[in-house]
Coordinates of C-alpha atoms in Angstrom, one line a residue:
Chain A
M275 CA 0.0 0.0 0.0
K276 CA 1.1 3.5 -0.7
I277 CA 1.2 6.1 2.0
D278 CA 0.8 9.7 1.0
L279 CA 3.9 11.0 2.7
E280 CA 3.7 14.4 1.1
N281 CA 0.4 15.4 2.8
L282 CA 0.9 13.4 6.0
T283 CA 0.8 15.2 9.4
I284 CA 1.5 13.8 12.9
K285 CA -2.3 13.7 13.7
K286 CA -3.1 12.0 10.4
A287 CA -0.4 9.4 10.9
H288 CA -1.5 8.8 14.5
E289 CA -5.1 8.3 13.4
A290 CA -4.0 5.9 10.6
M291 CA -1.8 3.8 13.0
K292 CA -4.6 3.7 15.6
N293 CA -7.3 2.7 13.1
G294 CA -5.2 0.2 11.2
G295 CA -4.7 2.3 8.1
F296 CA -1.0 1.5 8.3
S297 CA 1.4 0.3 10.9
A298 CA 4.3 2.1 12.4
R299 CA 6.6 -0.4 10.6
E300 CA 4.9 0.3 7.3
L301 CA 5.3 4.1 7.8
A302 CA 8.9 3.8 8.8
Q303 CA 9.6 1.6 5.8
A304 CA 7.9 4.1 3.5
Y305 CA 10.2 6.8 4.7
L306 CA 13.3 4.6 4.5
N307 CA 12.4 3.6 0.9
N308 CA 12.1 7.3 0.0
I309 CA 15.7 8.3 1.0
D310 CA 17.7 9.5 -1.9
K311 CA 21.3 9.1 -1.0
D312 CA 22.4 11.6 -3.6
L313 CA 21.1 14.5 -1.5
N314 CA 23.3 13.3 1.4
A315 CA 20.8 14.4 4.1
F316 CA 21.9 11.8 6.6
I317 CA 25.3 11.1 8.1
V318 CA 23.8 7.9 9.5
V319 CA 20.6 6.0 8.9
F320 CA 20.0 3.9 12.0
D321 CA 20.0 0.1 11.6
D322 CA 17.2 -0.5 14.1
V323 CA 14.5 1.8 12.6
L324 CA 12.1 -1.1 12.0
E325 CA 12.7 -2.6 15.4
Q326 CA 11.8 0.8 16.9
A327 CA 8.7 0.9 14.8
D328 CA 7.8 -2.6 16.0
E329 CA 8.0 -1.3 19.6
A330 CA 5.6 1.5 18.6
D331 CA 3.2 -1.0 17.0
K332 CA 3.1 -2.9 20.3
R333 CA 2.0 0.3 22.0
F334 CA -0.8 0.7 19.5
K335 CA -1.9 -2.9 20.3
D336 CA -1.7 -2.6 24.1
G337 CA -3.4 0.8 24.2
T338 CA -0.5 2.8 25.5
A339 CA 0.2 4.7 22.3
E340 CA 0.4 8.5 22.4
L341 CA 0.2 11.1 19.7
L342 CA 3.9 10.9 18.9
T343 CA 4.2 7.1 19.1
G344 CA 5.5 5.7 15.9
I345 CA 6.2 9.1 14.3
P346 CA 9.4 9.0 12.3
I347 CA 11.9 11.7 13.3
A348 CA 15.2 12.7 11.9
V349 CA 17.7 14.1 14.4
K350 CA 20.6 16.6 13.7
N351 CA 23.7 14.6 14.3
N352 CA 24.9 16.8 17.1
I353 CA 22.2 15.6 19.5
L354 CA 23.1 12.5 21.5
I355 CA 21.1 9.3 21.1
K356 CA 22.6 6.6 23.3
G357 CA 24.6 4.0 21.4
K358 CA 24.2 5.8 18.1
K359 CA 27.0 7.4 16.1
T360 CA 27.0 11.1 16.9
T361 CA 29.6 13.0 14.8
A362 CA 28.5 16.7 15.0
G363 CA 29.7 16.6 11.4
S364 CA 33.3 16.4 12.5
K365 CA 36.2 14.0 11.9
I366 CA 37.1 14.5 15.5
L367 CA 33.9 12.6 16.5
E368 CA 33.8 10.3 13.4
N369 CA 33.5 7.1 15.4
Y370 CA 31.9 8.5 18.5
K371 CA 28.9 6.6 19.9
A372 CA 26.9 8.6 22.4
T373 CA 27.1 7.3 25.9
Y374 CA 23.8 8.8 27.0
D375 CA 20.6 10.4 25.7
A376 CA 20.1 14.1 25.3
T377 CA 17.1 15.3 27.4
V378 CA 15.1 16.0 24.2
I379 CA 15.8 12.4 23.0
K380 CA 14.8 11.0 26.4
R381 CA 11.5 12.9 26.2
L382 CA 10.8 11.7 22.6
K383 CA 11.7 8.1 23.5
E384 CA 9.2 8.1 26.3
K385 CA 6.5 8.9 23.6
G386 CA 7.8 6.1 21.4
V387 CA 8.9 8.0 18.4
V388 CA 11.0 6.3 15.7
F389 CA 14.4 7.8 15.1
I390 CA 15.3 7.5 11.4
G391 CA 18.8 8.7 11.5
G392 CA 21.3 11.5 12.2
T393 CA 21.2 14.3 9.7
N394 CA 24.1 16.1 8.1
L395 CA 25.3 19.5 9.4
D396 CA 28.1 22.0 9.2
E397 CA 30.8 20.8 11.5
F398 CA 29.8 21.6 15.1
A399 CA 26.9 23.6 13.6
M400 CA 29.4 26.2 12.3
G401 CA 28.0 27.3 8.9
S402 CA 25.1 28.4 6.8
S403 CA 25.3 25.9 4.0
T404 CA 26.1 22.4 5.3
E405 CA 29.3 22.7 3.2
N406 CA 31.5 22.5 6.2
S407 CA 30.5 18.9 7.1
A408 CA 33.3 16.4 7.2
F409 CA 30.8 14.0 5.6
G410 CA 30.2 16.0 2.4
V411 CA 27.7 18.7 1.3
T412 CA 24.0 18.1 1.5
K413 CA 22.1 19.2 -1.7
N414 CA 19.0 21.3 -1.9
P415 CA 16.1 19.1 -3.1
H416 CA 14.7 22.1 -5.1
D417 CA 17.9 22.5 -7.1
K418 CA 20.7 20.0 -6.5
T419 CA 23.4 22.6 -7.5
R420 CA 22.4 24.7 -4.5
V421 CA 23.0 24.5 -0.8
P422 CA 20.1 23.5 1.6
G423 CA 21.3 26.2 4.1
G424 CA 22.7 25.3 7.4
S425 CA 23.8 24.3 9.8
S426 CA 20.7 22.1 10.1
G427 CA 20.7 21.5 6.4
G428 CA 20.3 17.7 6.6
S429 CA 17.2 18.1 8.9
A430 CA 15.6 20.6 6.6
V431 CA 16.1 18.3 3.6
A432 CA 14.9 15.3 5.5
V433 CA 11.6 17.1 6.1
A434 CA 11.3 18.7 2.7
S435 CA 12.0 15.4 0.8
N436 CA 9.9 13.1 3.1
Y437 CA 12.7 11.2 4.7
A438 CA 11.0 11.8 8.0
L439 CA 7.8 13.4 9.1
V440 CA 9.5 15.9 11.4
A441 CA 13.1 16.7 12.5
L442 CA 15.1 18.2 15.3
G443 CA 17.7 20.8 14.5
S444 CA 19.8 23.2 16.6
E445 CA 20.2 27.0 16.4
T446 CA 22.9 29.3 17.4
G447 CA 22.4 32.1 14.8
G448 CA 19.7 30.9 12.4
S449 CA 20.8 27.3 11.8
I450 CA 17.2 26.1 11.8
R451 CA 15.3 29.0 10.2
Q452 CA 17.7 29.6 7.4
P453 CA 17.7 26.0 6.0
A454 CA 14.0 25.8 6.6
S455 CA 13.6 28.9 4.4
F456 CA 16.0 27.5 1.7
C457 CA 14.1 24.2 1.7
G458 CA 10.5 25.4 2.0
V459 CA 9.6 24.0 5.4
V460 CA 8.7 25.4 8.8
G461 CA 11.6 25.9 11.3
L462 CA 11.3 27.1 14.9
K463 CA 13.9 28.7 17.1
S464 CA 12.4 28.7 20.6
T465 CA 13.1 31.1 23.4
Y466 CA 16.5 30.6 24.9
G467 CA 16.0 28.3 27.8
A468 CA 12.7 26.8 26.5
V469 CA 14.3 23.5 25.5
S470 CA 17.1 21.8 27.4
R471 CA 20.4 21.5 25.6
Y472 CA 21.7 18.7 27.7
G473 CA 23.3 16.2 25.3
A474 CA 23.7 18.6 22.4
A475 CA 27.3 19.3 21.2
A476 CA 27.8 22.9 22.5
L477 CA 28.7 25.7 20.2
G478 CA 27.7 29.1 21.7
S479 CA 26.2 28.4 25.1
S480 CA 24.6 31.8 25.6
L481 CA 22.8 31.2 22.2
D482 CA 22.2 27.5 21.5
Q483 CA 18.7 26.1 21.4
I484 CA 17.3 22.8 20.1
S485 CA 14.0 23.1 18.2
P486 CA 11.9 21.2 15.6
L487 CA 11.4 21.5 11.9
G488 CA 8.3 20.3 10.1
K489 CA 6.0 20.7 7.2
N490 CA 3.3 22.6 9.1
I491 CA 2.8 24.6 12.3
E492 CA 0.8 21.9 14.0
D493 CA 3.5 19.3 13.7
V494 CA 6.2 21.7 14.9
E495 CA 4.1 22.7 17.9
I496 CA 3.4 19.1 18.9
V497 CA 7.2 18.3 18.9
F498 CA 8.0 21.5 20.7
D499 CA 5.4 20.8 23.4
C500 CA 7.1 17.4 23.9
I501 CA 10.7 18.5 24.2
K502 CA 10.3 21.8 26.0
G503 CA 10.4 22.4 29.8
E504 CA 12.6 22.7 32.8
D505 CA 15.5 20.2 33.1
K506 CA 17.8 20.0 36.0
M507 CA 20.6 18.9 33.7
D508 CA 20.6 22.3 32.0
S509 CA 20.8 25.2 34.4
T510 CA 19.7 27.6 31.7
S511 CA 16.3 25.9 31.1
I512 CA 13.4 28.1 32.2
P513 CA 11.4 26.9 35.2
D514 CA 8.0 25.7 34.1
K515 CA 6.1 28.0 36.5
I516 CA 7.8 31.1 34.9
Y517 CA 6.9 29.9 31.5
K518 CA 3.3 29.3 32.4
E519 CA 3.0 32.7 34.0
A520 CA 4.4 34.3 30.8
E521 CA 2.0 32.3 28.6
K522 CA -1.0 33.7 30.5
D523 CA -0.3 37.0 28.8
V524 CA -0.9 35.6 25.4
N525 CA -3.9 37.5 24.1
E526 CA -5.7 35.9 21.2
N527 CA -6.5 39.3 19.8
K528 CA -3.0 40.5 19.3
K529 CA -2.9 41.9 15.8
I530 CA -0.2 44.5 15.4
I531 CA 2.8 43.6 13.3
G532 CA 6.0 45.6 13.4
I533 CA 8.5 45.9 10.5
P534 CA 12.0 47.4 10.9
R535 CA 12.1 48.7 7.3
H536 CA 15.4 50.6 7.9
F537 CA 17.0 47.1 8.4
L538 CA 15.7 45.8 5.0
K539 CA 17.5 48.2 2.7
E540 CA 20.9 46.8 1.9
G541 CA 22.0 43.5 0.5
I542 CA 18.5 42.0 -0.1
D543 CA 17.5 40.5 -3.4
K544 CA 14.7 42.3 -5.2
E545 CA 12.6 39.1 -5.5
V546 CA 12.9 38.5 -1.7
L547 CA 11.6 42.0 -1.0
E548 CA 8.7 41.6 -3.4
N549 CA 7.9 38.3 -1.8
F550 CA 8.0 40.0 1.6
E551 CA 5.6 42.7 0.5
N552 CA 3.2 39.9 -0.5
S553 CA 3.3 38.6 3.0
V554 CA 2.7 42.0 4.4
N555 CA -0.4 42.4 2.2
K556 CA -1.6 39.0 3.5
F557 CA -1.3 40.3 7.0
K558 CA -3.4 43.3 6.1
E559 CA -6.1 41.2 4.4
L560 CA -6.2 39.1 7.6
G561 CA -7.0 42.3 9.6
Y562 CA -3.6 42.9 11.1
K563 CA -2.3 46.4 11.6
I564 CA 1.2 47.1 10.2
K565 CA 3.5 49.5 12.0
E566 CA 6.9 50.6 11.1
I567 CA 9.4 50.2 14.0
E568 CA 12.9 51.5 14.7
L569 CA 15.6 49.2 16.1
P570 CA 18.5 51.6 16.0
N571 CA 21.3 49.1 16.7
I572 CA 19.9 46.0 15.1
E573 CA 22.3 46.3 12.1
Y574 CA 25.2 45.4 14.5
S575 CA 23.7 42.1 15.5
L576 CA 25.7 40.0 13.0
A577 CA 29.0 41.7 14.0
I578 CA 28.2 41.1 17.7
Y579 CA 27.3 37.5 16.9
Y580 CA 30.7 36.9 15.2
I581 CA 32.5 38.1 18.3
L582 CA 30.4 36.3 21.0
M583 CA 29.8 33.0 19.2
P584 CA 33.5 32.3 18.3
S585 CA 34.5 33.3 21.9
E586 CA 32.1 30.8 23.3
A587 CA 33.0 28.2 20.7
S588 CA 36.7 28.4 21.4
T589 CA 35.9 27.7 25.0
N590 CA 33.4 24.9 24.4
L591 CA 35.5 23.0 21.8
A592 CA 38.6 22.9 24.1
R593 CA 37.1 19.6 25.4
Y594 CA 38.0 17.7 22.2
D595 CA 41.4 16.8 23.3
G596 CA 41.9 13.2 22.1
M597 CA 42.0 11.9 25.6
R598 CA 38.5 10.9 26.8
F599 CA 36.5 10.4 23.5
G600 CA 36.8 10.9 19.8
F601 CA 39.7 11.1 17.5
L602 CA 43.3 10.9 18.7
K603 CA 46.3 11.7 16.5
E604 CA 49.5 11.1 18.5
G605 CA 52.4 13.5 18.7
E606 CA 55.8 13.3 20.4
N607 CA 54.5 14.4 23.8
L608 CA 51.3 15.4 25.5
L609 CA 51.3 18.9 23.8
G610 CA 51.9 17.2 20.5
D611 CA 48.9 15.0 21.0
Y612 CA 46.7 18.1 21.5
M613 CA 48.2 20.0 18.6
K614 CA 47.9 17.1 16.1
T615 CA 44.5 15.9 17.3
K616 CA 42.9 19.3 17.0
G617 CA 44.9 20.3 13.9
E618 CA 43.7 17.2 12.0
G619 CA 40.4 16.5 13.7
F620 CA 38.8 19.9 13.3
G621 CA 37.9 21.2 9.8
K622 CA 38.8 24.6 8.4
E623 CA 35.8 26.7 9.6
V624 CA 36.1 25.2 13.1
R625 CA 39.8 26.0 13.3
R626 CA 39.1 29.5 12.0
R627 CA 36.4 30.2 14.7
I628 CA 38.5 28.8 17.5
I629 CA 41.5 31.1 16.5
L630 CA 39.1 34.1 16.1
G631 CA 37.5 33.4 19.5
T632 CA 40.9 33.0 21.1
Y633 CA 42.0 36.4 19.6
V634 CA 38.9 38.4 20.8
L635 CA 39.2 36.9 24.3
S636 CA 42.9 37.6 24.6
A637 CA 44.3 40.3 26.9
G638 CA 44.3 43.7 25.3
Y639 CA 41.5 42.9 22.9
Y640 CA 38.9 41.6 25.4
D641 CA 37.4 45.0 26.2
A642 CA 37.4 46.3 22.6
Y643 CA 35.6 43.2 21.2
Y644 CA 34.0 40.8 23.8
N645 CA 33.0 43.4 26.4
K646 CA 31.8 45.9 23.8
A647 CA 29.8 43.2 22.1
Q648 CA 28.2 42.2 25.4
V649 CA 27.1 45.8 26.1
L650 CA 25.7 46.1 22.6
R651 CA 23.9 42.8 22.9
K652 CA 22.1 44.2 26.0
M653 CA 21.2 47.4 24.2
I654 CA 19.6 45.6 21.3
R655 CA 17.7 43.4 23.7
K656 CA 16.3 46.5 25.3
E657 CA 15.4 48.0 21.9
I658 CA 13.5 44.9 20.9
L659 CA 11.6 44.7 24.2
K660 CA 10.7 48.3 23.8
A661 CA 9.4 47.7 20.3
F662 CA 7.3 44.9 21.7
E663 CA 5.5 47.4 23.9
N664 CA 3.9 48.8 20.7
V665 CA 3.7 45.7 18.4
D666 CA 2.8 42.1 19.1
A667 CA 5.2 40.5 16.6
I668 CA 8.0 41.6 14.3
I669 CA 8.4 40.3 10.7
T670 CA 11.3 40.2 8.3
P671 CA 12.3 37.9 5.4
T672 CA 14.2 34.9 6.9
T673 CA 17.1 35.3 4.5
P674 CA 18.3 38.1 2.2
T675 CA 18.5 35.7 -0.8
P676 CA 17.1 32.3 -1.8
A677 CA 19.5 29.2 -1.6
F678 CA 22.8 30.0 -3.2
K679 CA 25.0 27.7 -5.3
I680 CA 27.2 25.1 -3.8
G681 CA 30.8 26.6 -3.6
E682 CA 29.6 30.1 -4.3
R683 CA 30.5 31.5 -0.8
T684 CA 33.0 29.1 0.6
K685 CA 36.0 31.3 -0.3
D686 CA 34.7 34.3 1.5
P687 CA 33.7 33.7 5.2
V688 CA 32.0 37.1 5.6
Q689 CA 29.8 36.6 2.6
M690 CA 28.7 33.3 4.1
Y691 CA 28.0 34.9 7.5
L692 CA 25.7 37.5 5.8
A693 CA 23.2 34.7 5.1
D694 CA 22.3 34.9 8.8
I695 CA 21.8 38.7 9.0
F696 CA 18.0 38.6 9.7
T697 CA 18.0 35.5 11.9
V698 CA 20.8 36.4 14.3
P699 CA 18.9 39.2 16.2
A700 CA 16.5 36.6 17.7
N701 CA 19.4 34.6 19.0
I702 CA 21.3 37.4 20.6
T703 CA 18.1 38.8 22.2
N704 CA 17.0 35.2 23.1
I705 CA 13.4 35.7 21.7
P706 CA 11.5 33.0 19.8
A707 CA 11.3 33.2 16.1
I708 CA 10.0 31.0 13.3
S709 CA 10.5 30.7 9.5
I710 CA 7.4 29.8 7.5
P711 CA 7.3 29.2 3.7
S712 CA 6.2 32.3 1.9
G713 CA 6.3 31.3 -1.8
F714 CA 8.9 30.7 -4.5
V715 CA 11.2 32.6 -6.8
N716 CA 12.3 31.4 -10.2
M717 CA 16.1 31.2 -10.6
D718 CA 17.7 29.6 -13.6
G719 CA 14.5 27.8 -14.4
K720 CA 14.1 26.3 -10.9
E721 CA 11.5 27.2 -8.3
L722 CA 13.3 28.1 -5.1
P723 CA 11.5 28.5 -1.8
L724 CA 11.6 31.7 0.3
G725 CA 10.7 32.1 4.0
L726 CA 9.0 34.7 6.2
Q727 CA 10.4 35.2 9.7
I728 CA 8.1 36.0 12.6
M729 CA 9.4 37.0 16.0
T730 CA 7.5 37.4 19.3
P731 CA 8.5 38.3 22.9
H732 CA 10.2 35.8 25.1
M733 CA 8.2 32.7 25.9
Q734 CA 5.4 33.6 23.5
E735 CA 5.7 30.6 21.1
K736 CA 1.9 30.2 21.4
L737 CA 1.4 33.6 19.8
L738 CA 4.1 32.8 17.2
F739 CA 2.2 29.6 16.3
K740 CA -1.2 31.3 16.2
I741 CA 0.0 34.1 13.9
S742 CA 1.9 31.6 11.7
R743 CA -1.2 29.4 11.3
E744 CA -3.3 32.4 10.2
V745 CA -0.8 33.5 7.6
L746 CA -0.4 30.0 6.2
S747 CA -4.1 29.4 6.1
Chain B
M142 CA 47.8 41.0 12.6
E143 CA 50.9 39.2 11.4
I144 CA 51.9 35.6 10.9
K145 CA 53.5 35.4 14.3
D146 CA 50.1 36.4 15.8
I147 CA 48.4 33.6 14.0
E148 CA 51.1 31.2 15.3
N149 CA 50.6 32.4 18.9
L150 CA 46.9 32.0 18.7
A151 CA 47.3 28.6 17.2
K152 CA 49.6 27.6 20.0
L153 CA 47.2 29.0 22.6
S154 CA 44.3 27.0 21.1
R155 CA 46.5 23.9 20.7
I156 CA 45.9 23.6 17.0
E157 CA 48.7 22.6 14.6
L158 CA 48.5 24.6 11.3
S159 CA 50.4 24.3 8.1
D160 CA 52.3 27.3 6.7
D161 CA 49.8 27.6 3.9
E162 CA 46.9 27.7 6.3
K163 CA 48.6 30.3 8.5
K164 CA 48.8 32.6 5.5
E165 CA 45.2 31.9 4.5
L166 CA 44.0 32.5 8.0
L167 CA 45.8 35.8 8.2
G168 CA 43.8 37.1 5.3
E169 CA 40.6 35.7 6.6
M170 CA 41.1 37.1 10.1
D171 CA 41.7 40.6 8.6
S172 CA 38.5 40.3 6.7
I173 CA 36.4 39.0 9.6
L174 CA 37.9 41.5 12.1
G175 CA 37.3 44.3 9.5
F176 CA 33.7 43.3 9.5
V177 CA 33.1 43.0 13.3
E178 CA 35.1 46.3 13.7
Q179 CA 31.9 48.2 12.9
I180 CA 30.7 47.8 16.5
Q181 CA 33.4 50.3 17.6
K182 CA 31.3 53.0 15.9
V183 CA 28.6 52.7 18.6
E184 CA 28.7 54.7 21.8
T185 CA 27.8 52.2 24.4
G186 CA 29.2 53.6 27.7
E187 CA 30.3 51.3 30.5
N188 CA 29.4 47.7 30.8
V189 CA 27.0 47.6 33.7
S190 CA 26.3 44.2 35.2
E191 CA 22.6 43.5 35.4
A192 CA 22.6 40.2 37.2
G193 CA 19.4 39.7 39.1
D194 CA 19.2 37.8 42.4
L195 CA 22.0 35.3 42.4
V196 CA 20.9 31.7 42.8
N197 CA 23.0 28.6 42.9
V198 CA 22.4 26.7 39.7
M199 CA 24.6 23.7 40.5
R200 CA 22.9 20.4 41.1
S201 CA 23.2 18.8 44.4
D202 CA 24.7 15.3 44.5
E203 CA 21.5 13.7 45.9
D204 CA 20.7 11.5 42.8
T205 CA 23.9 9.5 42.7
H206 CA 24.0 6.4 40.5
E207 CA 25.3 3.0 41.4
S208 CA 29.1 3.0 41.0
G209 CA 30.3 1.6 37.7
V210 CA 27.1 1.5 35.7
F211 CA 28.4 3.9 33.1
T212 CA 32.1 2.8 33.2
D213 CA 32.1 0.3 30.3
D214 CA 30.2 2.7 27.9
I215 CA 32.4 5.6 28.7
L216 CA 35.7 3.6 28.5
A217 CA 34.6 2.2 25.1
E218 CA 34.9 5.7 23.7
V219 CA 38.3 6.5 25.2
P220 CA 41.1 6.4 22.6
K221 CA 43.7 4.8 24.9
V222 CA 42.8 2.7 28.0
E223 CA 44.9 0.6 30.3
N224 CA 43.4 -1.4 33.2
G225 CA 40.3 0.6 33.3
F226 CA 42.2 3.9 33.3
V227 CA 42.3 6.6 30.6
K228 CA 45.9 6.6 29.3
V229 CA 47.7 9.8 28.5
K230 CA 51.3 10.8 27.9
K231 CA 53.5 12.0 30.7
I232 CA 52.4 15.3 32.0
L233 CA 55.6 16.4 33.9

């Protein structure tokens, strides 16, 4: 029997598995059969997918199945699943098998989901194109000569191409929303602290968040509701009582959208702006009020990000020392072991960011770069909070261009970094943001997806989902 | 920045680099630092700490696990092991 994967949702799949339309095993098999290796979305497809599905089928038989039971999920390969190869896209973890489950994985396992595999990513989530993976580039399903975005490129392709129903990604500066936009799917970046990062390979700890990608808002919301919540293993996770309190403020009648037009002037494709105006008109038709807002320092977000993130990365990645886990290349002495292990184990972009982070944190430069960036980060946060006193949500295009060609930006790091110009502000201010499909643009005879970004105040994902649902309706 | 700065940074970060890569990195550092330099234009004033009430976020040791239950899994990932110990080169 043929399952219509293209139009499947979590609720539809659940109903079908409950009513005998198809089994979890048949569903998992349908996704496995669909995987096109040429796109290179997965670093590893798990060898026990059907066994996991059989366990889910048992739960449907004994009546303990829940909404997520048997739902096939792809997981970015920087999130630990016990016993499974977890590489973070790096040679330094090429043969590493996770020794414990990340909190998000533990929560999904309790529901009985089926993990399809670990998806490709830029090494340690450092990149905007998935070209920095030690396991080869992932290709965009809409045009195989183009990148899928990154760093969660494999997860975005897995959802867009029906290799899994939903996927987990991770964000530090747009790593879910940007590939979601390039691949035409929905990608969430939740409030910093909404989801525990315990068990995710750390990049920038003041920015990192795990969140879901899916084909529609409902699926993304279901997965988010499962993985979110306080976790004693991540001291930055927000206590449930604080979250509940904040959610009380969500007013169903919030209808004012802010647009920082001064931020949308430089470096944006004409087609992207036209597409954005179509979205603005859609909001108007739906009865939303549009207000122009000023965020005076938001244009510095990307520069701030490229100071803070490498600083945090250079610290976080010190742990890959060839002693306790991962790759070891021996030198003449202990120092030689470190030098060779990191020199050969880390790829180019990772080495670049560690060196950059080490520089901006070094004596004499710390105040001019790191401290200055911290102060500016706070200023921008205040500006955004002030803007939210007058508007309920802020919108921008997710990215300034559609997916670019493979190899086009690899020689110029700053050009690559500019792909995240609109997504980074939500990370440095810790607010939730989402990218939803907003149509297509024709480039070289191929239809390439574009995305609309919506941002709301801290802990207001519910409002984000509600607005997104209305715009997509 | 000069080549010897790149060499110092590489040493501090414990990363071995080839001569070609040092040159390449020098150019890239200049370009990236040139980009992030723009923040110097903004008047920000002093960095004022805004920490709220300080709370201890460290976990207490109350949920201890049975000794040894994770040992085999963890040691299986260690590059060099001897008699149940992680083996490293001489430190002093």
